[in-house]
PDB file of C-alpha atoms in Angstrom:
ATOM      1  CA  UNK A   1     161.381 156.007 135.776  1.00 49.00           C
ATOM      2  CA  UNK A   2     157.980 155.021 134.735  1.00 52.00           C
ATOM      3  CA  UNK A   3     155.890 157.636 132.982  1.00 52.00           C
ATOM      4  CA  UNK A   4     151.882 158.262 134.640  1.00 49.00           C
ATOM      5  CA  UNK A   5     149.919 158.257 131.478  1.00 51.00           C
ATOM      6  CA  UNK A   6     147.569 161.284 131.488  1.00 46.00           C
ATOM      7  CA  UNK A   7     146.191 161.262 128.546  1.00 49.00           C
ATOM      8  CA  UNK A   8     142.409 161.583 128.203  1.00 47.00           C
ATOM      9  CA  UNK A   9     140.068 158.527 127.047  1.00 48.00           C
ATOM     10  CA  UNK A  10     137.431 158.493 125.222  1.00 53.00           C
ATOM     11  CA  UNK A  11     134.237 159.616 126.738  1.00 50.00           C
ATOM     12  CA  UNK A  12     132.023 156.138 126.762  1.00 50.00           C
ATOM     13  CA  UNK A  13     128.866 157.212 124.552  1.00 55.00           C
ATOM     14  CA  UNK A  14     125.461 155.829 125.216  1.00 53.00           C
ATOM     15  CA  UNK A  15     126.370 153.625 128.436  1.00 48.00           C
ATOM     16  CA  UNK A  16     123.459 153.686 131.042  1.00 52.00           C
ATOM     17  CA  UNK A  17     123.149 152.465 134.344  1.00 46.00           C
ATOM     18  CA  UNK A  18     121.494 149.028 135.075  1.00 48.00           C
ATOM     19  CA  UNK A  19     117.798 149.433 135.519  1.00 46.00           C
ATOM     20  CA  UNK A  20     116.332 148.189 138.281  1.00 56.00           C
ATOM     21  CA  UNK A  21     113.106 147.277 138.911  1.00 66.00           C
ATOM     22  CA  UNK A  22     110.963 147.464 141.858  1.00 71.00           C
ATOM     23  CA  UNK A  23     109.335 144.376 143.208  1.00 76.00           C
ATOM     24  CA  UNK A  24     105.688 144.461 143.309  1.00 82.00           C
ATOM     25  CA  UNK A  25     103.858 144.245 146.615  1.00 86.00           C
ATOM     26  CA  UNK A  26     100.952 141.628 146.526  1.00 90.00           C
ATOM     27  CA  UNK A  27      98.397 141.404 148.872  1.00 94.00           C
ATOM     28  CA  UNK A  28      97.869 138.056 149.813  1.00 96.00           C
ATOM     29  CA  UNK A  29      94.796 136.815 147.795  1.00 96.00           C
ATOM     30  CA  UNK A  30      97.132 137.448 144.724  1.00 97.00           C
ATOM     31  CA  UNK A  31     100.250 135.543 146.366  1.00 97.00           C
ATOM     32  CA  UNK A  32      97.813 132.884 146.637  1.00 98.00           C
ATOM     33  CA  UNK A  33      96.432 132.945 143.401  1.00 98.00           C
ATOM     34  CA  UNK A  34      99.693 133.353 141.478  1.00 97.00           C
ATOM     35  CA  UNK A  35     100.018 129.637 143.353  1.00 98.00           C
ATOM     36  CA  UNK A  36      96.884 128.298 141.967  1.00 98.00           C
ATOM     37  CA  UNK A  37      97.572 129.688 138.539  1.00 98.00           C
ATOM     38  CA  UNK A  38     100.732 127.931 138.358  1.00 98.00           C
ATOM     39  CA  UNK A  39      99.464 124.945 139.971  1.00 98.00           C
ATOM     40  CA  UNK A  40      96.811 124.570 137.647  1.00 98.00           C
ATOM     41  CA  UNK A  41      99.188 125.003 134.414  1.00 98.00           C
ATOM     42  CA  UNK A  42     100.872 122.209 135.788  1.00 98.00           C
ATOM     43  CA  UNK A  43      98.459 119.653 136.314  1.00 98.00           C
ATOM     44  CA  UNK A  44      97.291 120.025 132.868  1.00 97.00           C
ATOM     45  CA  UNK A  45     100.825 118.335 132.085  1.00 97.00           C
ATOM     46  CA  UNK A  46      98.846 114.847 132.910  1.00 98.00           C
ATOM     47  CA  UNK A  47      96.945 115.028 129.606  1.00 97.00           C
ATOM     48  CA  UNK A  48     100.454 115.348 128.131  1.00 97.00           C
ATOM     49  CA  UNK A  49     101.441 112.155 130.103  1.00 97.00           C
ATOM     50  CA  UNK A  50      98.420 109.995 129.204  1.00 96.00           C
ATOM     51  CA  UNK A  51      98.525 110.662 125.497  1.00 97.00           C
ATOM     52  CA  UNK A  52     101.880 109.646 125.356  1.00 97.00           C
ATOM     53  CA  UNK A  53     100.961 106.157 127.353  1.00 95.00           C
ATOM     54  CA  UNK A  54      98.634 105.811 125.369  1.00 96.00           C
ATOM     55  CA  UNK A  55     100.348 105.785 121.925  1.00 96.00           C
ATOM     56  CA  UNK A  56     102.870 103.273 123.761  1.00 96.00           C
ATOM     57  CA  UNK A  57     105.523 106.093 124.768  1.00 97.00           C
ATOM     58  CA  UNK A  58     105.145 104.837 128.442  1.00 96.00           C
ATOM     59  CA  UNK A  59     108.917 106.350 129.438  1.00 95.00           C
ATOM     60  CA  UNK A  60     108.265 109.367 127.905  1.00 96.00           C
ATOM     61  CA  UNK A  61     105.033 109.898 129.979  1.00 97.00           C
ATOM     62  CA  UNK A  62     107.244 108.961 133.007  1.00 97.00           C
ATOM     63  CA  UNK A  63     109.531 112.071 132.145  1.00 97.00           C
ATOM     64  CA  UNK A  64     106.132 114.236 132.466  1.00 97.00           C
ATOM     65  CA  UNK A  65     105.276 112.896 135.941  1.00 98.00           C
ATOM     66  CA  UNK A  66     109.292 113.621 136.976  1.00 97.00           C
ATOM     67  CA  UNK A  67     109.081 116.986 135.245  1.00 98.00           C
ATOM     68  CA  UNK A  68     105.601 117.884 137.679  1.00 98.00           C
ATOM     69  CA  UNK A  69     107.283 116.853 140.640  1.00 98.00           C
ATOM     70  CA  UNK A  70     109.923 119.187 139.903  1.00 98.00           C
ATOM     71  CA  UNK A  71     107.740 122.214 138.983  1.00 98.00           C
ATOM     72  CA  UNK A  72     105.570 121.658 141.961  1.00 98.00           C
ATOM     73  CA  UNK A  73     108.231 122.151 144.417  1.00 98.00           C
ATOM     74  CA  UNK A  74     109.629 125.246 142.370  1.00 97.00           C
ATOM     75  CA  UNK A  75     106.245 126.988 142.466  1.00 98.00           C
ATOM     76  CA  UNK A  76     105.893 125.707 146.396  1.00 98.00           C
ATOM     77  CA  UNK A  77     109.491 127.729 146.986  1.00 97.00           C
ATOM     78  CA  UNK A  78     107.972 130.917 144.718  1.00 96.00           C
ATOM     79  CA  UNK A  79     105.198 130.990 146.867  1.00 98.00           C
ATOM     80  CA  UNK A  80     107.367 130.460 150.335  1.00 97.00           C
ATOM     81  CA  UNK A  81     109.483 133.499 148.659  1.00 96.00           C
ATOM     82  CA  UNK A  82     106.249 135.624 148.259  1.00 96.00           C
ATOM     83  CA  UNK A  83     104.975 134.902 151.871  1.00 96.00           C
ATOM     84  CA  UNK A  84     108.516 135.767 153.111  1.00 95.00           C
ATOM     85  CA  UNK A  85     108.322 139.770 151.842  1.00 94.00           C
ATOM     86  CA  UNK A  86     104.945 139.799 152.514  1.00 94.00           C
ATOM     87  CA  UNK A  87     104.957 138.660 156.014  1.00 95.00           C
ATOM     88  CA  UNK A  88     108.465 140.421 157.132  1.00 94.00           C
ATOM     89  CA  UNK A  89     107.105 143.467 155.315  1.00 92.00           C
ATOM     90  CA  UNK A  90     103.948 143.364 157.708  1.00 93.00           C
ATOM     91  CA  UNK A  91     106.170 143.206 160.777  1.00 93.00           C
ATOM     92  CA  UNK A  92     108.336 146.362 159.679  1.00 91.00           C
ATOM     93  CA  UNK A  93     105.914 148.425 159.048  1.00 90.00           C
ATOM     94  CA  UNK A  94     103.839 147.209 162.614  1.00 93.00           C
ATOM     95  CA  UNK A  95     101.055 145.896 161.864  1.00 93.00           C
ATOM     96  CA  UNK A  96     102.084 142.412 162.523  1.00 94.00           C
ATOM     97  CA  UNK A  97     103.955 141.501 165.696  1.00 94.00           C
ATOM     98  CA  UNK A  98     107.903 140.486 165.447  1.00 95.00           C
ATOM     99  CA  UNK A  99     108.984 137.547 166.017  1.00 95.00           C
ATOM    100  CA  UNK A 100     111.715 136.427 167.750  1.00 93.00           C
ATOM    101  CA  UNK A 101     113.844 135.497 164.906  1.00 92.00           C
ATOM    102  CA  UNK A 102     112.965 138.692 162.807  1.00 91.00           C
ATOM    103  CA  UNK A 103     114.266 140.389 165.978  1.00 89.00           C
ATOM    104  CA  UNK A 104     117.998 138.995 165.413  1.00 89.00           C
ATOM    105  CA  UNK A 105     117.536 139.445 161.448  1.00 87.00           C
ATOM    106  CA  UNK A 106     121.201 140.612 160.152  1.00 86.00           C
ATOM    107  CA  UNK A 107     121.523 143.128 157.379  1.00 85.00           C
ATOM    108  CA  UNK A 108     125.171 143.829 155.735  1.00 84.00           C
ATOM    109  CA  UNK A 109     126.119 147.624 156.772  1.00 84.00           C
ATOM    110  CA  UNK A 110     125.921 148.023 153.011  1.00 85.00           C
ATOM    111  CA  UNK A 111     122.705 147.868 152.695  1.00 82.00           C
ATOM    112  CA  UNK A 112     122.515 150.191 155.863  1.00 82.00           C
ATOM    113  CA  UNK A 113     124.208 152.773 154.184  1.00 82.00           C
ATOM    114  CA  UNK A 114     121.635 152.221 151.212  1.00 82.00           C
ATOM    115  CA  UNK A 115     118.925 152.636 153.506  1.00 79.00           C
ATOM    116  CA  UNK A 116     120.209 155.573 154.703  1.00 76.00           C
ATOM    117  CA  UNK A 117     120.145 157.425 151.360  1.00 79.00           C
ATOM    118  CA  UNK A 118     116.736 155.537 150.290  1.00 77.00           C
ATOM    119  CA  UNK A 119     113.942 158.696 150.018  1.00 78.00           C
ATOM    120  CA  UNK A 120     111.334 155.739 151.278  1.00 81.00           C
ATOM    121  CA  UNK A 121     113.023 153.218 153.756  1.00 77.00           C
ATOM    122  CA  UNK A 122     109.847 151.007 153.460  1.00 82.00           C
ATOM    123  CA  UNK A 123     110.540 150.733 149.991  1.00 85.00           C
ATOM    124  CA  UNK A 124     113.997 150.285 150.500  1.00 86.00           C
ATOM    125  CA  UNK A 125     113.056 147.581 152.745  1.00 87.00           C
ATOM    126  CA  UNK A 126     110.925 145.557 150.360  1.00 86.00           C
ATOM    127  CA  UNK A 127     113.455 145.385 147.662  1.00 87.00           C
ATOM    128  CA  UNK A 128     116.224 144.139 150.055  1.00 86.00           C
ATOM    129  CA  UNK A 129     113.562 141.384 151.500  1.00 88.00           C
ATOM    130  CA  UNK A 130     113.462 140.560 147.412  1.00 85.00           C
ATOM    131  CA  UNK A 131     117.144 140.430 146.956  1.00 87.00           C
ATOM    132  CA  UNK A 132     117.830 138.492 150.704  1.00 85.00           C
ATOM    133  CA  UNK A 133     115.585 135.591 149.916  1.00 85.00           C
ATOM    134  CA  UNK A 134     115.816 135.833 145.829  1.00 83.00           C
ATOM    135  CA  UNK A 135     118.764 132.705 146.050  1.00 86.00           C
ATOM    136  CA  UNK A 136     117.619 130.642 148.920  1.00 90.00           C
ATOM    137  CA  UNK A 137     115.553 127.402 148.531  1.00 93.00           C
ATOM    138  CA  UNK A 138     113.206 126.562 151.766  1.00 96.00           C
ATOM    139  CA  UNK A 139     111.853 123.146 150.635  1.00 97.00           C
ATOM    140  CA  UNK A 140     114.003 121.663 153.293  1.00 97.00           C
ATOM    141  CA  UNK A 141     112.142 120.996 156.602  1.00 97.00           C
ATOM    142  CA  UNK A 142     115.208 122.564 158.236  1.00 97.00           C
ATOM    143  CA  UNK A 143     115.074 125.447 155.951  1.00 97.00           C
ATOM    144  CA  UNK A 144     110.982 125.362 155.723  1.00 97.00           C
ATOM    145  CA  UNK A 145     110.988 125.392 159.455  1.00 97.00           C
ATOM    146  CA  UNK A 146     112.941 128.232 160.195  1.00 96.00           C
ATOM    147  CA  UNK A 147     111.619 130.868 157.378  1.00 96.00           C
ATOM    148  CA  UNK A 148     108.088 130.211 158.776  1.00 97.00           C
ATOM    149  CA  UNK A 149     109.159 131.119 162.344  1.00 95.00           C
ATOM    150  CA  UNK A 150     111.115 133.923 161.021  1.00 95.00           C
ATOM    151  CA  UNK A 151     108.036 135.164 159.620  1.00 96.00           C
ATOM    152  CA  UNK A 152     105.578 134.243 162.068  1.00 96.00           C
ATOM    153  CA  UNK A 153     104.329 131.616 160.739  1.00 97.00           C
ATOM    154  CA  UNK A 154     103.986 129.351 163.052  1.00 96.00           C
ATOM    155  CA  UNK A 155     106.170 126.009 162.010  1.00 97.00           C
ATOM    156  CA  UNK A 156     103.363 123.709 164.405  1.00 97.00           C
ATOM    157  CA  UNK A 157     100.239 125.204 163.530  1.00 97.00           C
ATOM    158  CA  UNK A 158     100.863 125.165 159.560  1.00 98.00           C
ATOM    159  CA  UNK A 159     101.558 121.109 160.011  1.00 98.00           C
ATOM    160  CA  UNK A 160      98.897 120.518 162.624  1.00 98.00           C
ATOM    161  CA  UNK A 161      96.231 121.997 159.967  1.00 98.00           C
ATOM    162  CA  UNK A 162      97.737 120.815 156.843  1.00 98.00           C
ATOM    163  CA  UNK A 163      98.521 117.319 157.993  1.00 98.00           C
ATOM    164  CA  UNK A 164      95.684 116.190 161.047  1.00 96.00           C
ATOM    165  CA  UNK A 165      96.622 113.674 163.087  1.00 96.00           C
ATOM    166  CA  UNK A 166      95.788 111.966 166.309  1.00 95.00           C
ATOM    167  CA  UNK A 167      98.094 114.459 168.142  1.00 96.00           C
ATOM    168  CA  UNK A 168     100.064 117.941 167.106  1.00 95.00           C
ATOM    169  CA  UNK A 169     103.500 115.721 167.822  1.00 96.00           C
ATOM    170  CA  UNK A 170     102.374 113.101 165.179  1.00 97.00           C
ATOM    171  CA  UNK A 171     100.841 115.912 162.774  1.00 97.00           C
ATOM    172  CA  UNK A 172     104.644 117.637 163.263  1.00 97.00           C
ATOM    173  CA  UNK A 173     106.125 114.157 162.462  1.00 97.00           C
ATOM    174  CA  UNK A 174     103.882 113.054 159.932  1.00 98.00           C
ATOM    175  CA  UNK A 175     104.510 116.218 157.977  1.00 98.00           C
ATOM    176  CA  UNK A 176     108.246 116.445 158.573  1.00 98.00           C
ATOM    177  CA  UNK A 177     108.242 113.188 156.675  1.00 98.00           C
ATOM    178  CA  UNK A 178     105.962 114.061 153.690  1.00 98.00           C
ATOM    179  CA  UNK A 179     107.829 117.462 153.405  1.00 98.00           C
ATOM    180  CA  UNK A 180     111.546 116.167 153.049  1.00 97.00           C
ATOM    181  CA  UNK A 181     110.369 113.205 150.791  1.00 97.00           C
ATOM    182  CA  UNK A 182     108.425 115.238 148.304  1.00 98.00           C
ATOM    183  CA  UNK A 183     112.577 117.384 148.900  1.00 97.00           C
ATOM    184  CA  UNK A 184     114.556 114.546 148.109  1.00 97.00           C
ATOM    185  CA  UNK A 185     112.683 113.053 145.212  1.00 97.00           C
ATOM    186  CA  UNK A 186     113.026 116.435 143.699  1.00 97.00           C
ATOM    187  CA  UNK A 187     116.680 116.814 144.217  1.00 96.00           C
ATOM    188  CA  UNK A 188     116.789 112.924 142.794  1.00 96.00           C
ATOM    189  CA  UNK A 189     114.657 114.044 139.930  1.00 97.00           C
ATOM    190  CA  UNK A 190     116.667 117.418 139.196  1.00 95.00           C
ATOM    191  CA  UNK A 191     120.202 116.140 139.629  1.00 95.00           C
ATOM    192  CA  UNK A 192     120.172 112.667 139.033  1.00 93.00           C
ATOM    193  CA  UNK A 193     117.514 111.998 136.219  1.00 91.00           C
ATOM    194  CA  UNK A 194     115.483 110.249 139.198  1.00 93.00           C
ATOM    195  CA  UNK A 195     118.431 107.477 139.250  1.00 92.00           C
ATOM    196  CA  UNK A 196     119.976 105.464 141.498  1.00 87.00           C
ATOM    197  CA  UNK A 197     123.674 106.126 142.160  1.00 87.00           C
ATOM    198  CA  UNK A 198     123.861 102.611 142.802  1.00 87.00           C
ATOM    199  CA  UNK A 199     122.370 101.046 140.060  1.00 88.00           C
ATOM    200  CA  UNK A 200     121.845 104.226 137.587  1.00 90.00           C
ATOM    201  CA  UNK A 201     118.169 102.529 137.660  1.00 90.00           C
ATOM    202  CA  UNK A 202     115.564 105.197 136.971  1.00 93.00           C
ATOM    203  CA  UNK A 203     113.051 105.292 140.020  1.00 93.00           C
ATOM    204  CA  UNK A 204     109.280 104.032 139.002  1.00 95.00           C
ATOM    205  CA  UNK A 205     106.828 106.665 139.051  1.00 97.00           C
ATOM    206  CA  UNK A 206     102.699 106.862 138.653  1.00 97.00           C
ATOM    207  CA  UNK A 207     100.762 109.178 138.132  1.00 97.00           C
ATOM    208  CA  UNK A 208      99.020 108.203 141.377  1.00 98.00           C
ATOM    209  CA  UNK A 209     102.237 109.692 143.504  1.00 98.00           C
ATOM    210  CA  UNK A 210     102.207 112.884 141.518  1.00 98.00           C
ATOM    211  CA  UNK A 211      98.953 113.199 142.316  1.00 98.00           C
ATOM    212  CA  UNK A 212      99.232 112.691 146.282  1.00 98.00           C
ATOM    213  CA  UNK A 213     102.166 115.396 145.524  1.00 98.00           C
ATOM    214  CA  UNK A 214     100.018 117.802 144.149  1.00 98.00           C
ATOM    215  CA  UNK A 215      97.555 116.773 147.493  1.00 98.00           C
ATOM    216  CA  UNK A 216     100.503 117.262 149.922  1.00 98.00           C
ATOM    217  CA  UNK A 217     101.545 120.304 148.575  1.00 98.00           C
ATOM    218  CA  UNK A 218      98.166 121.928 148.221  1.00 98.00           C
ATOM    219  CA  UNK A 219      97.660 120.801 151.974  1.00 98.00           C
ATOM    220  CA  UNK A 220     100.552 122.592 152.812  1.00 98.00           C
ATOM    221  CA  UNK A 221      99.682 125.762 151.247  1.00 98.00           C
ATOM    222  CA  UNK A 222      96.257 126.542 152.613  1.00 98.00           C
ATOM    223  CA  UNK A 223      97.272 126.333 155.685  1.00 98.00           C
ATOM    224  CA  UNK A 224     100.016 128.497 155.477  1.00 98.00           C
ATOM    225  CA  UNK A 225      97.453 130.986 153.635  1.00 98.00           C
ATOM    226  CA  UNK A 226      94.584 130.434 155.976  1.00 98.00           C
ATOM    227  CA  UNK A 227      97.030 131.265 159.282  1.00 97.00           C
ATOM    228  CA  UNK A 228      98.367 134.278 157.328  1.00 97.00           C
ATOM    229  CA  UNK A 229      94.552 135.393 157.089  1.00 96.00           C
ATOM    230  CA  UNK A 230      93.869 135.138 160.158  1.00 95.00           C
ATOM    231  CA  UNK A 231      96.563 137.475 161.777  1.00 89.00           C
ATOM    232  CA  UNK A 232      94.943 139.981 159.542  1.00 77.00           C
TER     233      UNK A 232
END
């Protein structure tokens, strides 16, 4: 017959609870900025790169280029991440319209019940929008796509401004194109020391392309910035 041990342990000493802390709402001049800020640090990288051509270190100052790609698109998805709370945040509270897709948005019955007990449900709401989006990556044009709908954004308008063309279906097209390149040379960059799987060649890289990159990107988010503006 087995024994139930009732004995009493040891009362843990000095054990807290996680602390948790509460995202930060930013208006949008400061989303924006916190871009710019980054964007700038980055750029500075090319003196990095040209010093080291210049002392004859020519793949090293390859690497730099690579590692700017990279960072561009990471500070691209911050910023996507920042718009997303922001945005979703607006249409909770009403003072943005909802759009269709925020209208089907699912939340777990977990975080229901949190909700529930939260003294401030718009703060509640907030942090979940922080924890939601904190894993996802929307460099994708699939992925891109969809979170700007979702947060009425619209997916058109952002491409027709940031990328003008003789018609919206070409500015959609053209920017569908520059989007998921500027994706997969990251990926290539991040996972495969820009190499082929083929050949296990590295890819050639100037500071030229890093450059229309930084264009592309910056293209990208004005427009996003200068829609969000406008709806107030």
């Amino acid at each position: 017959m087995n024994v139930r041990n009732i004995s009493l342990t040891p009362r843990m000493e000095e054990v807290r609870e996680p602390f948790i802390i509460a995202p930060i709402q930013f208006e949008l001049d400061q989303i924006k900025g916190h871009f710019d800020e980054s964007l700038d640090s980055i750029k500075k990288q090319f003196l990095v790169a040209e010093e080291l051509m210049d002392s004859g270190k020519e793949d090293e100052g390859k690497n730099i280029y690579r590692s700017q790609v990279v960072f561009l698109e990471g500070i691209l998805d911050f910023y996507l991440h920042e718009m997303s709370k922001y945005c979703l945040y607006k249409m909770f509270t009403g003072e943005w319209g909802k759009s269709a897709q925020y209208k089907k948005l699912m939340i777990p019955i977990m975080d229901v019940e949190k909700a529930l007990d939260a003294p401030e449900y718009k703060t509640w709401f907030f942090q979940y929008l922080n924890q939601r989006f904190s894993r996802d990556v929307m460099l994708s044009v699939e992925s891109m796509r969809d979170q700007l709908n979702l947060i009425g954004i619209s997916w058109a308008a952002v491409l027709t401004a940031a990328y003008p063309a003789d018609s919206q279906s070409d500015s959609i097209k053209r920017g569908k194109d520059i989007i998921q390149r500027l994706f997969d040379r990251r990926n290539v960059i991040a996972h495969q020391n820009d190499r082929s799987h083929e050949s296990a060649v590295q890819n050639h890289i100037t500071r030229k392309y890093v450059e229309e990159c930084f264009y592309n990107v910056e293209c990208l988010v004005i427009a996003i910035h200068t829609i969000a503006s406008e709806k107030g």
